[in-house]
Amino acid sequence: DIQFIDDHVLTERLNQIVAAVESTRKQLSVRSRDKSERVVTLRGLPNTGKSRLFNTLAGRQAAIVADIAGTTRDVVTVPVQFEGLEAVLVDTAGMEAIETSSPEHAISRQAQIQADRAGQHADVRLWCVDRSSASWEETVAVMQHQAGRRRRSAIDLWVATKCDIAGTDGVEPPWIATSCETGIGIDSLRKEIVIALDRLNATDSNSVAATAARCMGSLRSAESVGVFVQRVTDVLGLTG
């Protein structure tokens, strides 16, 4: 036998559908405006001036700075703004190979794992190389190799540090010459970070907006269900 649904039950179920459509529409509206904080991570060999640059960009003493290589062990994070764009700035341990599995190197190994993970999750990576180092060219090759084998969707910026030291030559683009001692290139670096963040946000906004537009179009069609429910309710005399 055919079981006919009760009028009140039918109306209740239709109203649930309308409520679900409206809830989904509101969620899409919020998500289309939402932008999560971007992650800007500093990477480089030990004692290249990463932590000092980190503090300079952060505008405060957030990381310990020393002339001893390997001072930074833990990943250090601080919320920052670049021309109104919110981001999380991340300092990491200097990149180095840990050849031995001895217990005394356990902390160094863990620091490398954390630093590598931070680099993989970064939206913008600042690859820092000491311009005064005698092994500049070799280090650049290492950094470029590391950048190539990590997250491809990230934007890489190339930062030459300690450019105030006597005897250091200039650098060619894409390298940005900087010095935390004199302030050389810091404003230029900030501008490049803003450009990178704008590019990422524009790309994501276009993608989200296109998806949201398609979904919102479907939801607008679905909203006609609400009109239908009201008409059914009126016909059945269930209004009020």
PDB file of C-alpha atoms in Angstrom:
ATOM      1  CA  ASP A   1       0.000   0.000   0.000  1.00  0.00           C
ATOM      2  CA  ILE A   2       1.102   3.549  -0.649  1.00  0.00           C
ATOM      3  CA  GLN A   3       1.907   5.400   2.554  1.00  0.00           C
ATOM      4  CA  PHE A   4       0.997   9.069   2.224  1.00  0.00           C
ATOM      5  CA  ILE A   5       3.113  11.488   4.197  1.00  0.00           C
ATOM      6  CA  ASP A   6       1.359  13.656   6.719  1.00  0.00           C
ATOM      7  CA  ASP A   7       0.949  17.289   5.635  1.00  0.00           C
ATOM      8  CA  HIS A   8       2.713  18.590   8.723  1.00  0.00           C
ATOM      9  CA  VAL A   9       5.622  16.177   8.254  1.00  0.00           C
ATOM     10  CA  LEU A  10       5.952  17.201   4.609  1.00  0.00           C
ATOM     11  CA  THR A  11       6.034  20.869   5.521  1.00  0.00           C
ATOM     12  CA  GLU A  12       8.576  20.255   8.296  1.00  0.00           C
ATOM     13  CA  ARG A  13      10.921  18.374   5.961  1.00  0.00           C
ATOM     14  CA  LEU A  14      10.656  21.024   3.278  1.00  0.00           C
ATOM     15  CA  ASN A  15      11.442  23.701   5.840  1.00  0.00           C
ATOM     16  CA  GLN A  16      14.518  21.728   6.885  1.00  0.00           C
ATOM     17  CA  ILE A  17      15.701  21.743   3.275  1.00  0.00           C
ATOM     18  CA  VAL A  18      15.220  25.497   3.054  1.00  0.00           C
ATOM     19  CA  ALA A  19      17.139  25.983   6.319  1.00  0.00           C
ATOM     20  CA  ALA A  20      20.018  23.826   5.031  1.00  0.00           C
ATOM     21  CA  VAL A  21      20.188  25.821   1.793  1.00  0.00           C
ATOM     22  CA  GLU A  22      20.258  29.107   3.689  1.00  0.00           C
ATOM     23  CA  SER A  23      22.941  27.853   6.082  1.00  0.00           C
ATOM     24  CA  THR A  24      25.138  26.734   3.190  1.00  0.00           C
ATOM     25  CA  ARG A  25      24.648  30.059   1.440  1.00  0.00           C
ATOM     26  CA  LYS A  26      25.809  31.967   4.533  1.00  0.00           C
ATOM     27  CA  GLN A  27      28.863  29.735   4.973  1.00  0.00           C
ATOM     28  CA  LEU A  28      29.896  30.313   1.360  1.00  0.00           C
ATOM     29  CA  SER A  29      29.488  34.037   1.804  1.00  0.00           C
ATOM     30  CA  VAL A  30      31.804  34.023   4.827  1.00  0.00           C
ATOM     31  CA  ARG A  31      34.400  31.755   3.217  1.00  0.00           C
ATOM     32  CA  SER A  32      34.564  33.897   0.096  1.00  0.00           C
ATOM     33  CA  ARG A  33      35.685  36.824   2.264  1.00  0.00           C
ATOM     34  CA  ASP A  34      37.943  34.898   4.623  1.00  0.00           C
ATOM     35  CA  LYS A  35      41.727  34.946   4.178  1.00  0.00           C
ATOM     36  CA  SER A  36      43.836  32.868   6.529  1.00  0.00           C
ATOM     37  CA  GLU A  37      47.136  34.249   7.781  1.00  0.00           C
ATOM     38  CA  ARG A  38      50.061  33.690   5.460  1.00  0.00           C
ATOM     39  CA  VAL A  39      53.281  32.106   6.694  1.00  0.00           C
ATOM     40  CA  VAL A  40      56.611  33.783   5.905  1.00  0.00           C
ATOM     41  CA  THR A  41      59.543  31.554   6.833  1.00  0.00           C
ATOM     42  CA  LEU A  42      63.269  32.333   6.961  1.00  0.00           C
ATOM     43  CA  ARG A  43      65.614  29.579   5.775  1.00  0.00           C
ATOM     44  CA  GLY A  44      69.377  29.419   5.457  1.00  0.00           C
ATOM     45  CA  LEU A  45      72.583  27.970   6.822  1.00  0.00           C
ATOM     46  CA  PRO A  46      73.642  28.579  10.446  1.00  0.00           C
ATOM     47  CA  ASN A  47      75.023  32.007  11.340  1.00  0.00           C
ATOM     48  CA  THR A  48      73.767  33.771   8.221  1.00  0.00           C
ATOM     49  CA  GLY A  49      71.923  36.489  10.136  1.00  0.00           C
ATOM     50  CA  LYS A  50      68.469  34.942   9.883  1.00  0.00           C
ATOM     51  CA  SER A  51      67.468  35.635  13.470  1.00  0.00           C
ATOM     52  CA  ARG A  52      68.617  39.238  13.322  1.00  0.00           C
ATOM     53  CA  LEU A  53      66.661  39.713  10.110  1.00  0.00           C
ATOM     54  CA  PHE A  54      63.693  37.979  11.759  1.00  0.00           C
ATOM     55  CA  ASN A  55      63.789  40.462  14.655  1.00  0.00           C
ATOM     56  CA  THR A  56      64.131  43.388  12.261  1.00  0.00           C
ATOM     57  CA  LEU A  57      61.084  42.320  10.252  1.00  0.00           C
ATOM     58  CA  ALA A  58      59.141  41.525  13.431  1.00  0.00           C
ATOM     59  CA  GLY A  59      59.969  44.913  14.910  1.00  0.00           C
ATOM     60  CA  ARG A  60      61.013  43.419  18.224  1.00  0.00           C
ATOM     61  CA  GLN A  61      63.482  41.046  19.877  1.00  0.00           C
ATOM     62  CA  ALA A  62      61.580  37.803  19.275  1.00  0.00           C
ATOM     63  CA  ALA A  63      64.548  35.513  18.537  1.00  0.00           C
ATOM     64  CA  ILE A  64      67.881  35.111  20.320  1.00  0.00           C
ATOM     65  CA  VAL A  65      70.764  36.581  18.328  1.00  0.00           C
ATOM     66  CA  ALA A  66      74.399  35.480  18.794  1.00  0.00           C
ATOM     67  CA  ASP A  67      77.512  35.060  16.689  1.00  0.00           C
ATOM     68  CA  ILE A  68      77.592  31.375  17.590  1.00  0.00           C
ATOM     69  CA  ALA A  69      76.320  29.149  14.781  1.00  0.00           C
ATOM     70  CA  GLY A  70      73.260  27.106  15.691  1.00  0.00           C
ATOM     71  CA  THR A  71      71.864  29.490  18.321  1.00  0.00           C
ATOM     72  CA  THR A  72      68.331  29.022  16.999  1.00  0.00           C
ATOM     73  CA  ARG A  73      67.026  25.531  17.748  1.00  0.00           C
ATOM     74  CA  ASP A  74      63.282  25.879  18.177  1.00  0.00           C
ATOM     75  CA  VAL A  75      60.983  27.286  15.521  1.00  0.00           C
ATOM     76  CA  VAL A  76      60.118  30.846  16.568  1.00  0.00           C
ATOM     77  CA  THR A  77      56.868  32.424  15.335  1.00  0.00           C
ATOM     78  CA  VAL A  78      55.441  35.905  15.701  1.00  0.00           C
ATOM     79  CA  PRO A  79      52.363  37.569  14.152  1.00  0.00           C
ATOM     80  CA  VAL A  80      53.251  40.538  11.946  1.00  0.00           C
ATOM     81  CA  GLN A  81      51.703  42.918   9.455  1.00  0.00           C
ATOM     82  CA  PHE A  82      53.197  44.003   6.162  1.00  0.00           C
ATOM     83  CA  GLU A  83      51.333  47.117   5.007  1.00  0.00           C
ATOM     84  CA  GLY A  84      48.169  45.834   6.653  1.00  0.00           C
ATOM     85  CA  LEU A  85      48.544  42.268   5.402  1.00  0.00           C
ATOM     86  CA  GLU A  86      48.552  39.852   8.316  1.00  0.00           C
ATOM     87  CA  ALA A  87      51.121  37.068   8.347  1.00  0.00           C
ATOM     88  CA  VAL A  88      53.022  34.750  10.671  1.00  0.00           C
ATOM     89  CA  LEU A  89      56.778  35.247  10.566  1.00  0.00           C
ATOM     90  CA  VAL A  90      58.797  32.103  11.285  1.00  0.00           C
ATOM     91  CA  ASP A  91      62.474  31.744  12.207  1.00  0.00           C
ATOM     92  CA  THR A  92      64.055  28.314  11.869  1.00  0.00           C
ATOM     93  CA  ALA A  93      67.255  26.530  12.793  1.00  0.00           C
ATOM     94  CA  GLY A  94      70.089  26.870  10.316  1.00  0.00           C
ATOM     95  CA  MET A  95      70.157  24.094   7.744  1.00  0.00           C
ATOM     96  CA  GLU A  96      72.866  21.540   8.443  1.00  0.00           C
ATOM     97  CA  ALA A  97      73.449  17.845   7.934  1.00  0.00           C
ATOM     98  CA  ILE A  98      73.480  15.697  11.091  1.00  0.00           C
ATOM     99  CA  GLU A  99      75.667  12.764  10.142  1.00  0.00           C
ATOM    100  CA  THR A 100      75.629  10.890  13.433  1.00  0.00           C
ATOM    101  CA  SER A 101      72.766   9.294  15.345  1.00  0.00           C
ATOM    102  CA  SER A 102      74.418   9.844  18.712  1.00  0.00           C
ATOM    103  CA  PRO A 103      72.145  10.994  21.576  1.00  0.00           C
ATOM    104  CA  GLU A 104      73.946  14.335  21.921  1.00  0.00           C
ATOM    105  CA  HIS A 105      72.805  15.240  18.410  1.00  0.00           C
ATOM    106  CA  ALA A 106      69.158  14.383  19.057  1.00  0.00           C
ATOM    107  CA  ILE A 107      68.232  18.039  19.673  1.00  0.00           C
ATOM    108  CA  SER A 108      69.943  19.128  16.461  1.00  0.00           C
ATOM    109  CA  ARG A 109      68.140  16.445  14.469  1.00  0.00           C
ATOM    110  CA  GLN A 110      64.785  17.473  15.910  1.00  0.00           C
ATOM    111  CA  ALA A 111      65.548  21.116  15.136  1.00  0.00           C
ATOM    112  CA  GLN A 112      66.237  20.195  11.514  1.00  0.00           C
ATOM    113  CA  ILE A 113      62.976  18.258  11.262  1.00  0.00           C
ATOM    114  CA  GLN A 114      60.998  21.190  12.654  1.00  0.00           C
ATOM    115  CA  ALA A 115      62.771  23.675  10.385  1.00  0.00           C
ATOM    116  CA  ASP A 116      62.181  21.532   7.327  1.00  0.00           C
ATOM    117  CA  ARG A 117      58.504  21.166   8.195  1.00  0.00           C
ATOM    118  CA  ALA A 118      58.180  24.936   8.672  1.00  0.00           C
ATOM    119  CA  GLY A 119      59.700  25.479   5.236  1.00  0.00           C
ATOM    120  CA  GLN A 120      57.319  23.022   3.635  1.00  0.00           C
ATOM    121  CA  HIS A 121      54.272  24.809   5.087  1.00  0.00           C
ATOM    122  CA  ALA A 122      55.456  28.322   4.223  1.00  0.00           C
ATOM    123  CA  ASP A 123      53.639  30.539   1.747  1.00  0.00           C
ATOM    124  CA  VAL A 124      56.652  32.818   1.317  1.00  0.00           C
ATOM    125  CA  ARG A 125      60.211  31.633   1.944  1.00  0.00           C
ATOM    126  CA  LEU A 126      63.106  33.989   2.553  1.00  0.00           C
ATOM    127  CA  TRP A 127      66.280  32.153   1.530  1.00  0.00           C
ATOM    128  CA  CYS A 128      69.072  33.927   3.413  1.00  0.00           C
ATOM    129  CA  VAL A 129      72.732  33.714   2.425  1.00  0.00           C
ATOM    130  CA  ASP A 130      75.652  35.566   4.030  1.00  0.00           C
ATOM    131  CA  ARG A 131      77.051  37.825   1.301  1.00  0.00           C
ATOM    132  CA  SER A 132      80.358  38.168   3.161  1.00  0.00           C
ATOM    133  CA  SER A 133      80.939  34.407   3.171  1.00  0.00           C
ATOM    134  CA  ALA A 134      83.799  33.060   1.085  1.00  0.00           C
ATOM    135  CA  SER A 135      81.518  30.175   0.082  1.00  0.00           C
ATOM    136  CA  TRP A 136      78.787  32.437  -1.321  1.00  0.00           C
ATOM    137  CA  GLU A 137      78.436  30.687  -4.679  1.00  0.00           C
ATOM    138  CA  GLU A 138      78.462  27.208  -3.187  1.00  0.00           C
ATOM    139  CA  THR A 139      75.866  28.192  -0.587  1.00  0.00           C
ATOM    140  CA  VAL A 140      73.640  29.789  -3.222  1.00  0.00           C
ATOM    141  CA  ALA A 141      73.699  26.532  -5.196  1.00  0.00           C
ATOM    142  CA  VAL A 142      72.717  24.575  -2.076  1.00  0.00           C
ATOM    143  CA  MET A 143      69.833  26.938  -1.264  1.00  0.00           C
ATOM    144  CA  GLN A 144      68.523  26.861  -4.823  1.00  0.00           C
ATOM    145  CA  HIS A 145      68.602  23.073  -4.765  1.00  0.00           C
ATOM    146  CA  GLN A 146      66.703  23.015  -1.475  1.00  0.00           C
ATOM    147  CA  ALA A 147      64.115  25.467  -2.806  1.00  0.00           C
ATOM    148  CA  GLY A 148      63.553  23.336  -5.895  1.00  0.00           C
ATOM    149  CA  ARG A 149      62.757  20.190  -3.947  1.00  0.00           C
ATOM    150  CA  ARG A 150      60.261  21.756  -1.574  1.00  0.00           C
ATOM    151  CA  ARG A 151      56.759  23.193  -1.814  1.00  0.00           C
ATOM    152  CA  ARG A 152      56.337  24.462  -5.373  1.00  0.00           C
ATOM    153  CA  SER A 153      53.353  26.707  -4.627  1.00  0.00           C
ATOM    154  CA  ALA A 154      55.391  28.864  -2.235  1.00  0.00           C
ATOM    155  CA  ILE A 155      56.982  32.106  -3.410  1.00  0.00           C
ATOM    156  CA  ASP A 156      60.744  32.243  -2.884  1.00  0.00           C
ATOM    157  CA  LEU A 157      62.594  35.486  -2.132  1.00  0.00           C
ATOM    158  CA  TRP A 158      66.387  35.526  -2.186  1.00  0.00           C
ATOM    159  CA  VAL A 159      68.028  37.608   0.541  1.00  0.00           C
ATOM    160  CA  ALA A 160      71.717  38.491   0.728  1.00  0.00           C
ATOM    161  CA  THR A 161      72.529  39.291   4.367  1.00  0.00           C
ATOM    162  CA  LYS A 162      75.412  41.198   6.031  1.00  0.00           C
ATOM    163  CA  CYS A 163      75.910  43.404   2.981  1.00  0.00           C
ATOM    164  CA  ASP A 164      77.351  46.151   5.202  1.00  0.00           C
ATOM    165  CA  ILE A 165      80.561  44.202   5.795  1.00  0.00           C
ATOM    166  CA  ALA A 166      83.562  45.702   4.016  1.00  0.00           C
ATOM    167  CA  GLY A 167      84.615  43.889   0.879  1.00  0.00           C
ATOM    168  CA  THR A 168      81.203  42.526  -0.022  1.00  0.00           C
ATOM    169  CA  ASP A 169      80.171  43.053  -3.620  1.00  0.00           C
ATOM    170  CA  GLY A 170      76.702  43.959  -4.806  1.00  0.00           C
ATOM    171  CA  VAL A 171      74.147  41.388  -5.897  1.00  0.00           C
ATOM    172  CA  GLU A 172      71.977  41.071  -8.966  1.00  0.00           C
ATOM    173  CA  PRO A 173      68.215  40.401  -9.017  1.00  0.00           C
ATOM    174  CA  PRO A 174      66.460  38.332  -7.816  1.00  0.00           C
ATOM    175  CA  TRP A 175      68.766  38.814  -4.833  1.00  0.00           C
ATOM    176  CA  ILE A 176      67.885  41.550  -2.341  1.00  0.00           C
ATOM    177  CA  ALA A 177      70.908  43.063  -0.601  1.00  0.00           C
ATOM    178  CA  THR A 178      70.222  43.678   3.093  1.00  0.00           C
ATOM    179  CA  SER A 179      71.933  44.688   6.302  1.00  0.00           C
ATOM    180  CA  CYS A 180      70.289  44.723   9.705  1.00  0.00           C
ATOM    181  CA  GLU A 181      73.166  46.859  10.981  1.00  0.00           C
ATOM    182  CA  THR A 182      72.612  49.749   8.575  1.00  0.00           C
ATOM    183  CA  GLY A 183      69.066  49.039   7.389  1.00  0.00           C
ATOM    184  CA  ILE A 184      70.174  48.567   3.783  1.00  0.00           C
ATOM    185  CA  GLY A 185      67.499  46.826   1.726  1.00  0.00           C
ATOM    186  CA  ILE A 186      65.059  46.184   4.594  1.00  0.00           C
ATOM    187  CA  ASP A 187      62.366  48.393   3.067  1.00  0.00           C
ATOM    188  CA  SER A 188      62.930  46.754  -0.323  1.00  0.00           C
ATOM    189  CA  LEU A 189      62.559  43.331   1.258  1.00  0.00           C
ATOM    190  CA  ARG A 190      59.335  44.376   2.972  1.00  0.00           C
ATOM    191  CA  LYS A 191      57.947  45.590  -0.356  1.00  0.00           C
ATOM    192  CA  GLU A 192      58.825  42.297  -2.033  1.00  0.00           C
ATOM    193  CA  ILE A 193      57.083  40.395   0.770  1.00  0.00           C
ATOM    194  CA  VAL A 194      53.957  42.548   0.292  1.00  0.00           C
ATOM    195  CA  ILE A 195      54.024  41.883  -3.462  1.00  0.00           C
ATOM    196  CA  ALA A 196      54.316  38.141  -2.798  1.00  0.00           C
ATOM    197  CA  LEU A 197      51.445  38.169  -0.281  1.00  0.00           C
ATOM    198  CA  ASP A 198      49.267  40.170  -2.678  1.00  0.00           C
ATOM    199  CA  ARG A 199      49.945  37.645  -5.440  1.00  0.00           C
ATOM    200  CA  LEU A 200      49.018  34.723  -3.200  1.00  0.00           C
ATOM    201  CA  ASN A 201      45.858  36.404  -1.928  1.00  0.00           C
ATOM    202  CA  ALA A 202      44.780  37.369  -5.440  1.00  0.00           C
ATOM    203  CA  THR A 203      45.274  33.820  -6.683  1.00  0.00           C
ATOM    204  CA  ASP A 204      43.314  32.337  -3.800  1.00  0.00           C
ATOM    205  CA  SER A 205      40.599  34.974  -4.019  1.00  0.00           C
ATOM    206  CA  ASN A 206      40.051  34.298  -7.708  1.00  0.00           C
ATOM    207  CA  SER A 207      39.868  30.557  -7.087  1.00  0.00           C
ATOM    208  CA  VAL A 208      37.552  30.859  -4.102  1.00  0.00           C
ATOM    209  CA  ALA A 209      35.427  33.500  -5.786  1.00  0.00           C
ATOM    210  CA  ALA A 210      34.949  31.374  -8.895  1.00  0.00           C
ATOM    211  CA  THR A 211      33.970  28.321  -6.852  1.00  0.00           C
ATOM    212  CA  ALA A 212      31.718  30.386  -4.607  1.00  0.00           C
ATOM    213  CA  ALA A 213      30.047  32.010  -7.616  1.00  0.00           C
ATOM    214  CA  ARG A 214      29.198  28.609  -9.099  1.00  0.00           C
ATOM    215  CA  CYS A 215      27.870  27.350  -5.778  1.00  0.00           C
ATOM    216  CA  MET A 216      25.937  30.532  -5.101  1.00  0.00           C
ATOM    217  CA  GLY A 217      24.303  30.236  -8.513  1.00  0.00           C
ATOM    218  CA  SER A 218      23.109  26.760  -7.635  1.00  0.00           C
ATOM    219  CA  LEU A 219      21.910  27.962  -4.265  1.00  0.00           C
ATOM    220  CA  ARG A 220      19.949  30.806  -5.800  1.00  0.00           C
ATOM    221  CA  SER A 221      18.148  28.212  -7.887  1.00  0.00           C
ATOM    222  CA  ALA A 222      17.626  26.124  -4.792  1.00  0.00           C
ATOM    223  CA  GLU A 223      16.178  29.081  -2.942  1.00  0.00           C
ATOM    224  CA  SER A 224      13.084  28.689  -5.122  1.00  0.00           C
ATOM    225  CA  VAL A 225      12.379  25.723  -2.843  1.00  0.00           C
ATOM    226  CA  GLY A 226      11.488  28.286  -0.196  1.00  0.00           C
ATOM    227  CA  VAL A 227       8.860  29.796  -2.458  1.00  0.00           C
ATOM    228  CA  PHE A 228       7.525  26.329  -3.225  1.00  0.00           C
ATOM    229  CA  VAL A 229       7.322  25.466   0.478  1.00  0.00           C
ATOM    230  CA  GLN A 230       5.365  28.611   1.182  1.00  0.00           C
ATOM    231  CA  ARG A 231       2.898  27.822  -1.597  1.00  0.00           C
ATOM    232  CA  VAL A 232       2.469  24.238  -0.376  1.00  0.00           C
ATOM    233  CA  THR A 233       1.883  25.516   3.128  1.00  0.00           C
ATOM    234  CA  ASP A 234      -0.732  27.976   1.895  1.00  0.00           C
ATOM    235  CA  VAL A 235      -2.543  25.322  -0.138  1.00  0.00           C
ATOM    236  CA  LEU A 236      -2.587  22.917   2.787  1.00  0.00           C
ATOM    237  CA  GLY A 237      -3.833  25.631   5.080  1.00  0.00           C
ATOM    238  CA  LEU A 238      -0.907  25.156   7.467  1.00  0.00           C
ATOM    239  CA  THR A 239       0.181  28.785   7.660  1.00  0.00           C
ATOM    240  CA  GLY A 240       0.471  29.977  11.191  1.00  0.00           C
TER     241      GLY A 240
END
